Tab-separated table of C-alpha atoms in Angstrom:
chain	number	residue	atom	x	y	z
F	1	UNK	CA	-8.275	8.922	-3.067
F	2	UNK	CA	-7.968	11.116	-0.014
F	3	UNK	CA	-10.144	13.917	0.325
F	4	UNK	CA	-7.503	16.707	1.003
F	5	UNK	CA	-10.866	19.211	1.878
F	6	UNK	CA	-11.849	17.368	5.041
F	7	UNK	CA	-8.728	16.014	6.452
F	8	UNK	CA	-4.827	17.546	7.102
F	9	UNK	CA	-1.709	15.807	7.773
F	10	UNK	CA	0.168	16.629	10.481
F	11	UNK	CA	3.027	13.678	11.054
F	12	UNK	CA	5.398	16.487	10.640
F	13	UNK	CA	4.374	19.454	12.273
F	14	UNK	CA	3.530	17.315	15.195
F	15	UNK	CA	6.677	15.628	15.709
F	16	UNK	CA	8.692	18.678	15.676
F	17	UNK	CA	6.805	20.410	17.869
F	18	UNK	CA	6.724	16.897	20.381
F	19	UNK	CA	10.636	17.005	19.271
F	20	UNK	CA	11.007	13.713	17.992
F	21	UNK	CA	13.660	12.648	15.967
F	22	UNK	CA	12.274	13.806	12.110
F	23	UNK	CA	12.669	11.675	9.079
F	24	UNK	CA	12.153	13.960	5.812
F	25	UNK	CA	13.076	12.592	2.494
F	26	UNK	CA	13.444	14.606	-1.273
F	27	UNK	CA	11.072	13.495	-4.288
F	28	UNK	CA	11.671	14.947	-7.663
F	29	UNK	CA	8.792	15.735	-9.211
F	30	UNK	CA	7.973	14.083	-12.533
F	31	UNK	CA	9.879	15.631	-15.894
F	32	UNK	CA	6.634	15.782	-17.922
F	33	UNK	CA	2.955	14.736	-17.239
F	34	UNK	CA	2.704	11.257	-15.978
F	35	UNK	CA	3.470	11.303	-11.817
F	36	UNK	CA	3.882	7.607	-12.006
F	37	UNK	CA	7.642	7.275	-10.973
F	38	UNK	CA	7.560	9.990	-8.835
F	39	UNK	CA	4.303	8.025	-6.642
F	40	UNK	CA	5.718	4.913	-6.689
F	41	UNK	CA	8.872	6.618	-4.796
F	42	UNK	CA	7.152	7.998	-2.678
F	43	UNK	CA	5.027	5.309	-1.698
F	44	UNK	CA	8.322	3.743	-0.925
F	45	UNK	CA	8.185	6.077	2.420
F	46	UNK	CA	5.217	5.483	3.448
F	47	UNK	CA	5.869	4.892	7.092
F	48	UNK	CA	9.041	5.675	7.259
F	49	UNK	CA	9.324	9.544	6.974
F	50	UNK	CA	7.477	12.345	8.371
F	51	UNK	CA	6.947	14.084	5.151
F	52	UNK	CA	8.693	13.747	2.039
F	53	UNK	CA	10.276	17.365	0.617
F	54	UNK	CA	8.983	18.006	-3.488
F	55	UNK	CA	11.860	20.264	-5.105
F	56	UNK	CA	10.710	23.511	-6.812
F	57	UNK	CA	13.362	23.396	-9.675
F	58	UNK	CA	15.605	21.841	-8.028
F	59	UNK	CA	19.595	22.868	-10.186
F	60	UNK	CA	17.317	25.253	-12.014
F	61	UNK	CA	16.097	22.245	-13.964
F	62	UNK	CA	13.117	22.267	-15.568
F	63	UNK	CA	10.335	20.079	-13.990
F	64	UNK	CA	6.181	19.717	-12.915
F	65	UNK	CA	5.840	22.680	-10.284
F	66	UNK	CA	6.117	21.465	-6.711
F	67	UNK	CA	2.922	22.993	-5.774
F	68	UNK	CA	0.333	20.784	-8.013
F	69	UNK	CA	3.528	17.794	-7.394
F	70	UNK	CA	3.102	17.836	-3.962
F	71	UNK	CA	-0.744	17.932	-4.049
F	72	UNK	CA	-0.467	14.743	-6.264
F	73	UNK	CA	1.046	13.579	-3.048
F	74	UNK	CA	-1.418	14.570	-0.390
F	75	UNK	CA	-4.193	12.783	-2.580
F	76	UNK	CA	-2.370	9.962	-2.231
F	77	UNK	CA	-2.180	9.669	1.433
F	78	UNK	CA	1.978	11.055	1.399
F	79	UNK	CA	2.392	14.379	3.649
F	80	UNK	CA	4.575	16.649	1.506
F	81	UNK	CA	6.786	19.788	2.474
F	82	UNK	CA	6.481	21.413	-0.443
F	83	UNK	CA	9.616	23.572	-1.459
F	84	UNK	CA	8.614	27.221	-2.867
F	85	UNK	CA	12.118	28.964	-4.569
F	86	UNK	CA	11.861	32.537	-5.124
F	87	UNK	CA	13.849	31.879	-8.848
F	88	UNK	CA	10.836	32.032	-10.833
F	89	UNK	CA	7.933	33.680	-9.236
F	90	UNK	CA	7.443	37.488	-8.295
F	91	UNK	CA	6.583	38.081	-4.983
F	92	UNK	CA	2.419	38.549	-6.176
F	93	UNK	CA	3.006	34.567	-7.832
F	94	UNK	CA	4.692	33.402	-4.499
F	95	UNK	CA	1.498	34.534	-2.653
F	96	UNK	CA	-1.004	33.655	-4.705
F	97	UNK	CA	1.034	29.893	-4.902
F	98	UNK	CA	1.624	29.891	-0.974
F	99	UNK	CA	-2.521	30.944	-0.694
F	100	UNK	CA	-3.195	28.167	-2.785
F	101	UNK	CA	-0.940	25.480	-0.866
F	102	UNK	CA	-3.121	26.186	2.273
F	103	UNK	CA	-6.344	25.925	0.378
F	104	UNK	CA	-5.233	22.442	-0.490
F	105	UNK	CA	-4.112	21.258	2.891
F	106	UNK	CA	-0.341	21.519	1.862
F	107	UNK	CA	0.662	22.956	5.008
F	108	UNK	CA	4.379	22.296	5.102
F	109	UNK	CA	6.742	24.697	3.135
F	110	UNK	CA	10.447	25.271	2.476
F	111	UNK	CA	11.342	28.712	1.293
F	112	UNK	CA	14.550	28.807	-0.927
F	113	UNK	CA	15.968	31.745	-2.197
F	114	UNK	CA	16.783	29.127	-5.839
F	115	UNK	CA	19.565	28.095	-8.029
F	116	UNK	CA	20.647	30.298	-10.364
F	117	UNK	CA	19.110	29.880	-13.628
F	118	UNK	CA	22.462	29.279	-15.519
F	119	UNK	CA	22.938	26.388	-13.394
F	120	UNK	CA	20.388	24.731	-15.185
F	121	UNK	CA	18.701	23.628	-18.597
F	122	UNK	CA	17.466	26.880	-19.749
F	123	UNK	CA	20.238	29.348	-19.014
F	124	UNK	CA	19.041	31.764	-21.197
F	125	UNK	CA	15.996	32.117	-18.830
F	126	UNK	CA	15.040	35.053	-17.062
F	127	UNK	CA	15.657	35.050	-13.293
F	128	UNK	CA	12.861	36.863	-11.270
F	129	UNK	CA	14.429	36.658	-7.781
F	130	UNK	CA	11.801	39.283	-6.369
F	131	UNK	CA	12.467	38.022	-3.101
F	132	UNK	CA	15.377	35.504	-1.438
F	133	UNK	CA	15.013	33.023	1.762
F	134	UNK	CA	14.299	35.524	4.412
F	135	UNK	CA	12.104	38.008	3.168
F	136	UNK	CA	10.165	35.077	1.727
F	137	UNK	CA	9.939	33.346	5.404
F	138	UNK	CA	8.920	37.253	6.346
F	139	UNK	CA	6.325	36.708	3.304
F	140	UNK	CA	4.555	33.805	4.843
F	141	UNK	CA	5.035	35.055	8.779
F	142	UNK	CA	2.560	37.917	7.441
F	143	UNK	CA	0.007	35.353	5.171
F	144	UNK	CA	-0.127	33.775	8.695
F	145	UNK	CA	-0.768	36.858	10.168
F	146	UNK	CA	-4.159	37.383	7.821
F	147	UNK	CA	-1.975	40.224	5.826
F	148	UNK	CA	-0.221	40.143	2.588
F	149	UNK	CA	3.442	41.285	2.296
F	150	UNK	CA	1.981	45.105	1.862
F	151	UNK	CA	0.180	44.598	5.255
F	152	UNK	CA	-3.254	44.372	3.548
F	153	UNK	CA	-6.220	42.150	4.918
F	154	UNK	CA	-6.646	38.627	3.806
F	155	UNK	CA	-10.589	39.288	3.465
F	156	UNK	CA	-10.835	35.454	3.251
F	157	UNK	CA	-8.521	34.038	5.889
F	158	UNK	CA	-5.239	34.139	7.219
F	159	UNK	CA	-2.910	30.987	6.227
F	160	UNK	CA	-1.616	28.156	8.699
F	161	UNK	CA	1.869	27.459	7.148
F	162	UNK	CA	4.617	25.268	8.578
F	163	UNK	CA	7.637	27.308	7.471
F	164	UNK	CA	11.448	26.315	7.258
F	165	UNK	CA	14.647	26.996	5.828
F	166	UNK	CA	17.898	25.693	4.443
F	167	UNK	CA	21.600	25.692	5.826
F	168	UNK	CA	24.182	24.535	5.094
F	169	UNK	CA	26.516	24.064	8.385
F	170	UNK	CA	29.764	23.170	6.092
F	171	UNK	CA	30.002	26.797	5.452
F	172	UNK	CA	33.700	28.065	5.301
F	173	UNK	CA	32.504	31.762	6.980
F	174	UNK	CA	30.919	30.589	10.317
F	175	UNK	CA	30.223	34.345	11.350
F	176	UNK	CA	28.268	34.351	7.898
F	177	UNK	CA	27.115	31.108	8.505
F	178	UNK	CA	25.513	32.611	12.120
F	179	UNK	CA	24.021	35.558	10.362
F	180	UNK	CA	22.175	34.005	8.050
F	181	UNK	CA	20.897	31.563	10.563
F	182	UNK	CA	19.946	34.149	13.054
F	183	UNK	CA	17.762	36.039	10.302
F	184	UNK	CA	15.865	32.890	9.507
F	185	UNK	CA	15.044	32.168	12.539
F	186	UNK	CA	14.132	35.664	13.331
F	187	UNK	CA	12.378	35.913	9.924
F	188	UNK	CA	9.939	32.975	11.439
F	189	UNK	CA	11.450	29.162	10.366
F	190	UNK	CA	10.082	26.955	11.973
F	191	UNK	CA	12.741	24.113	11.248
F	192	UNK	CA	15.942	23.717	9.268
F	193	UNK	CA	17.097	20.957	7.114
F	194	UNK	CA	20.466	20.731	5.814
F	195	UNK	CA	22.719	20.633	2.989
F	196	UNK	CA	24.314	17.356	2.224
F	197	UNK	CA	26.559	16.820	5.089
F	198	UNK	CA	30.242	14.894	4.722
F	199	UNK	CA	31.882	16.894	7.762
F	200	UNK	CA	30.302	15.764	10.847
F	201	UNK	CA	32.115	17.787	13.283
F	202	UNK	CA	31.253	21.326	11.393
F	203	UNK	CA	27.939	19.764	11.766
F	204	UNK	CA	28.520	19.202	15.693
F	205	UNK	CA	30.204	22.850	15.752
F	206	UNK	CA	27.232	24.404	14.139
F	207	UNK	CA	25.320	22.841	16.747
F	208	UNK	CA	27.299	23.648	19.652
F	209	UNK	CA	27.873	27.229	18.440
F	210	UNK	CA	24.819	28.581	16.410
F	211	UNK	CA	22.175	26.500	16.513
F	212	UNK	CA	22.312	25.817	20.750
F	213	UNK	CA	19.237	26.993	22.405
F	214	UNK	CA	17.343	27.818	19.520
F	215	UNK	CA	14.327	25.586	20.184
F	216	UNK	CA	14.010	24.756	16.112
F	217	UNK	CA	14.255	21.301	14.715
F	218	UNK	CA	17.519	20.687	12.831
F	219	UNK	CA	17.791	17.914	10.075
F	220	UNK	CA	20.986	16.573	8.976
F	221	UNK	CA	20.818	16.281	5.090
F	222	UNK	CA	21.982	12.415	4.384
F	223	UNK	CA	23.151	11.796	0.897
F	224	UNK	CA	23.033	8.242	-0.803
F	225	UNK	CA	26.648	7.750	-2.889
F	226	UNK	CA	26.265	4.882	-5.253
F	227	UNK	CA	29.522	4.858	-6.425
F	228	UNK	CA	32.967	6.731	-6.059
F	229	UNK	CA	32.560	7.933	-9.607
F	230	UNK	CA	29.244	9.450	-8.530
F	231	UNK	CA	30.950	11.320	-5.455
F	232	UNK	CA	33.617	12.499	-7.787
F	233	UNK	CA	30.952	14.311	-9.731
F	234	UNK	CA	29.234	15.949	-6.916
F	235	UNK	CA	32.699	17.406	-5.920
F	236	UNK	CA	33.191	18.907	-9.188
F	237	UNK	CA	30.046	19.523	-9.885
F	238	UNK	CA	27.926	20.788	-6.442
F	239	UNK	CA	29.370	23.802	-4.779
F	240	UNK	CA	30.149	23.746	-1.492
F	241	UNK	CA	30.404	20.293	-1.635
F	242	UNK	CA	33.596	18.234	-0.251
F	243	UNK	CA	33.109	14.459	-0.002
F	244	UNK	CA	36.442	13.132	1.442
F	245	UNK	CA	38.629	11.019	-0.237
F	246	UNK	CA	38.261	8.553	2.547
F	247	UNK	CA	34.597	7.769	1.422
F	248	UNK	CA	35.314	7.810	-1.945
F	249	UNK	CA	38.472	5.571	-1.702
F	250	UNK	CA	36.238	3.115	0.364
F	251	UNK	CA	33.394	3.285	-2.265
F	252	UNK	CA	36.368	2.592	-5.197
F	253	UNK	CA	37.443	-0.463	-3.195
F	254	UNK	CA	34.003	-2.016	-2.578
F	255	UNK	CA	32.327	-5.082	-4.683
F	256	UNK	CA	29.245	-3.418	-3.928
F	257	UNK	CA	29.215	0.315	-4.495
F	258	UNK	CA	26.095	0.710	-4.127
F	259	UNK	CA	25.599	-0.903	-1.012
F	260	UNK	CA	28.634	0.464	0.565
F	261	UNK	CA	27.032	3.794	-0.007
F	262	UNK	CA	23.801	2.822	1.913
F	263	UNK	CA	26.137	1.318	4.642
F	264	UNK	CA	28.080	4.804	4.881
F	265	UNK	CA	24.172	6.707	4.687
F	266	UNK	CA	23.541	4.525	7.580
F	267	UNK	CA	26.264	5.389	9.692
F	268	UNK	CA	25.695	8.779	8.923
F	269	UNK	CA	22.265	8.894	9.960
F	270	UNK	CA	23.443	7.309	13.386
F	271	UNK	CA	26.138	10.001	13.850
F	272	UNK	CA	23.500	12.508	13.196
F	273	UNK	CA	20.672	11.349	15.874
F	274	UNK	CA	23.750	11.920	18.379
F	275	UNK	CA	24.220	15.501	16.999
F	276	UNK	CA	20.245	17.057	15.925
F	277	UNK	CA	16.580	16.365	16.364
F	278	UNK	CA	16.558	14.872	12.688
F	279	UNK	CA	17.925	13.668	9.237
F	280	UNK	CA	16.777	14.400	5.440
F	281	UNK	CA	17.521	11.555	3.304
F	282	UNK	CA	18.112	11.924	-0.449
F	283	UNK	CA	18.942	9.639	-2.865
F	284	UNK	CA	18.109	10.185	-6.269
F	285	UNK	CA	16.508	8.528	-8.672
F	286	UNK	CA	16.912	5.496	-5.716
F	287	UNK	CA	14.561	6.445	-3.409
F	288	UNK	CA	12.847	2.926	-3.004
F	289	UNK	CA	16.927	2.687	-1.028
F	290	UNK	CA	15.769	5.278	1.552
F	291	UNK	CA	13.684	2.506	4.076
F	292	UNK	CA	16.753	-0.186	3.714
F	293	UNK	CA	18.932	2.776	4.617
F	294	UNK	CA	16.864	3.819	7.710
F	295	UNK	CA	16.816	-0.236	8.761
F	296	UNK	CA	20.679	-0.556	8.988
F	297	UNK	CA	20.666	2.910	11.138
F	298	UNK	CA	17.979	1.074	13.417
F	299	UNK	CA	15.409	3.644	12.827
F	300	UNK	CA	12.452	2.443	13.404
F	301	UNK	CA	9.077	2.696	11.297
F	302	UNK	CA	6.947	6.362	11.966
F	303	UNK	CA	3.573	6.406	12.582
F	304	UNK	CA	1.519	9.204	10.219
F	305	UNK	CA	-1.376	11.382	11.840
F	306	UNK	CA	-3.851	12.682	10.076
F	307	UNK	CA	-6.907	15.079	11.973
F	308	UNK	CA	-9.782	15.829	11.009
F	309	UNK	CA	-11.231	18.965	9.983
């Protein structure tokens, strides 16, 4: 087991910084007690991604918290970005989660603003929503600082966070689509990863438009389809969400559904290295798919650092 106290990854940090092309993939975290499925996905990567992305909640459905999920991971010799929503926590839980992150050598974090809580399993919950994205990126730019959101002293150290955000460049209002990406990068993200993307050239417009000269890391979210049934459901069933009919006629027609969908994740994933510094695969429940993926792409294996400390 890797002793998280004397060593940090930094695959991730370092490769975005060197601006390499970044590999990030998603890991549910387990529904329950036993991490077993989610480790054996993840061990999948291994080699193959700079850090795989624990969701915190992901749909607002209930799961193990992504901070103690993605510690799982760092013990087990996986770098994790773990994502922190602002759904369920006030902004005193957020720090005191984001304080304990560092302390563990979970240096990578995504701040979401969350799904709504009637999206999910419990929709009689109570949203907290004390914060959203940005004045949660804000939130950590301070911990980094050595102050807390009220501008008091962290009398025991100041945090070393690796911060990003989400877009999502298939947004229909691209002056709202600028705005928000403008105050995330001004709020401090460090690196954006995507939405799943089916429009390539809104992708190449945000680019050209928005994201030009900003000096961040952009990842292009890659989504495995296993079937045109499957992308049926994500159109009615994920907003914002338009896969073409194109795709899904092509995955109807296939022998092999499933593999036609890792053929068009492929392609995708070489459209994308022409377009942004990086791609985050998901594929749920089938991420043992993501490496076979990233071999038809040509993508070659990564090569994980750890330092030292």
């Amino acid at each position: 087991m890797l002793d998280t106290r004397n060593s940090i990854f930094t695959s991730f940090r370092t490769a975005a910084l060197a601006g390499d092309f970044l590999i990030t993939a998603e890991v549910a975290p387990p529904k329950g007690g036993n991490p077993e499925h989610m480790l054996q996905m993840a061990a999948t990567l291994k080699g193959r991604v700079h850090a795989v992305n624990i969701t915190d909640g992901s749909r607002a459905v209930l799961r193990m918290c992504s901070l103690v999920a993605s510690a799982i991971l760092l013990q087990n010799g996986i770098e994790p970005i773990c994502q922190v929503a602002c759904r369920d926590r006030n902004r005193i839980g957020l720090q005191a989660d984001l304080m304990g992150a560092h302390a563990l050598g979970i240096h990578n974090i995504l701040a979401l603003t969350g799904d709504p809580v009637k999206a999910g399993d419990h929709p009689d919950a109570k949203g907290v929503f004390d914060c959203e994205a940005v004045r949660l990126l804000q939130l950590i730019h301070k911990l980094n600082c050595g102050v807390d959101c009220n501008d008091k002293p962290l009398t025991d150290g100041a945090l070393d966070l690796f911060v990003g955000a989400a877009i999502d460049p298939q947004c229909k209002s691209l002056s709202g689509l600028q705005s928000r990406f403008e105050r995330k990068l001004q709020a401090g993200a460090q690196f954006f990863q995507s939405q799943l993307i089916t429009d390539f050239d809104l992708l190449e417009k945000f680019m050209d438009k928005i994201a030009v000269g900003c000096n961040k890391p952009i990842l292009a979210g890659i989504f495995l389809l296993k079937s045109a049934k499957n992308a049926q459901f994500i159109n009615r069933c994920v907003p914002g969400v338009n896969i073409p009919d194109h795709i899904i006629d092509r995955l109807a027609q296939a022998k092999d559904p499933l593999e036609e969908g890792m053929k068009i994740a492929a392609e995708q994933v070489q459209i994308a290295r022409q377009l942004c510094q990086g791609v985050h695969m998901m594929a749920v429940k089938r991420e043992d798919l993501i490496a076979p993926i990233l071999d038809m792409a040509g993508v070659a294996p990564i090569h994980q650092v750890v330092v030292s400390v």
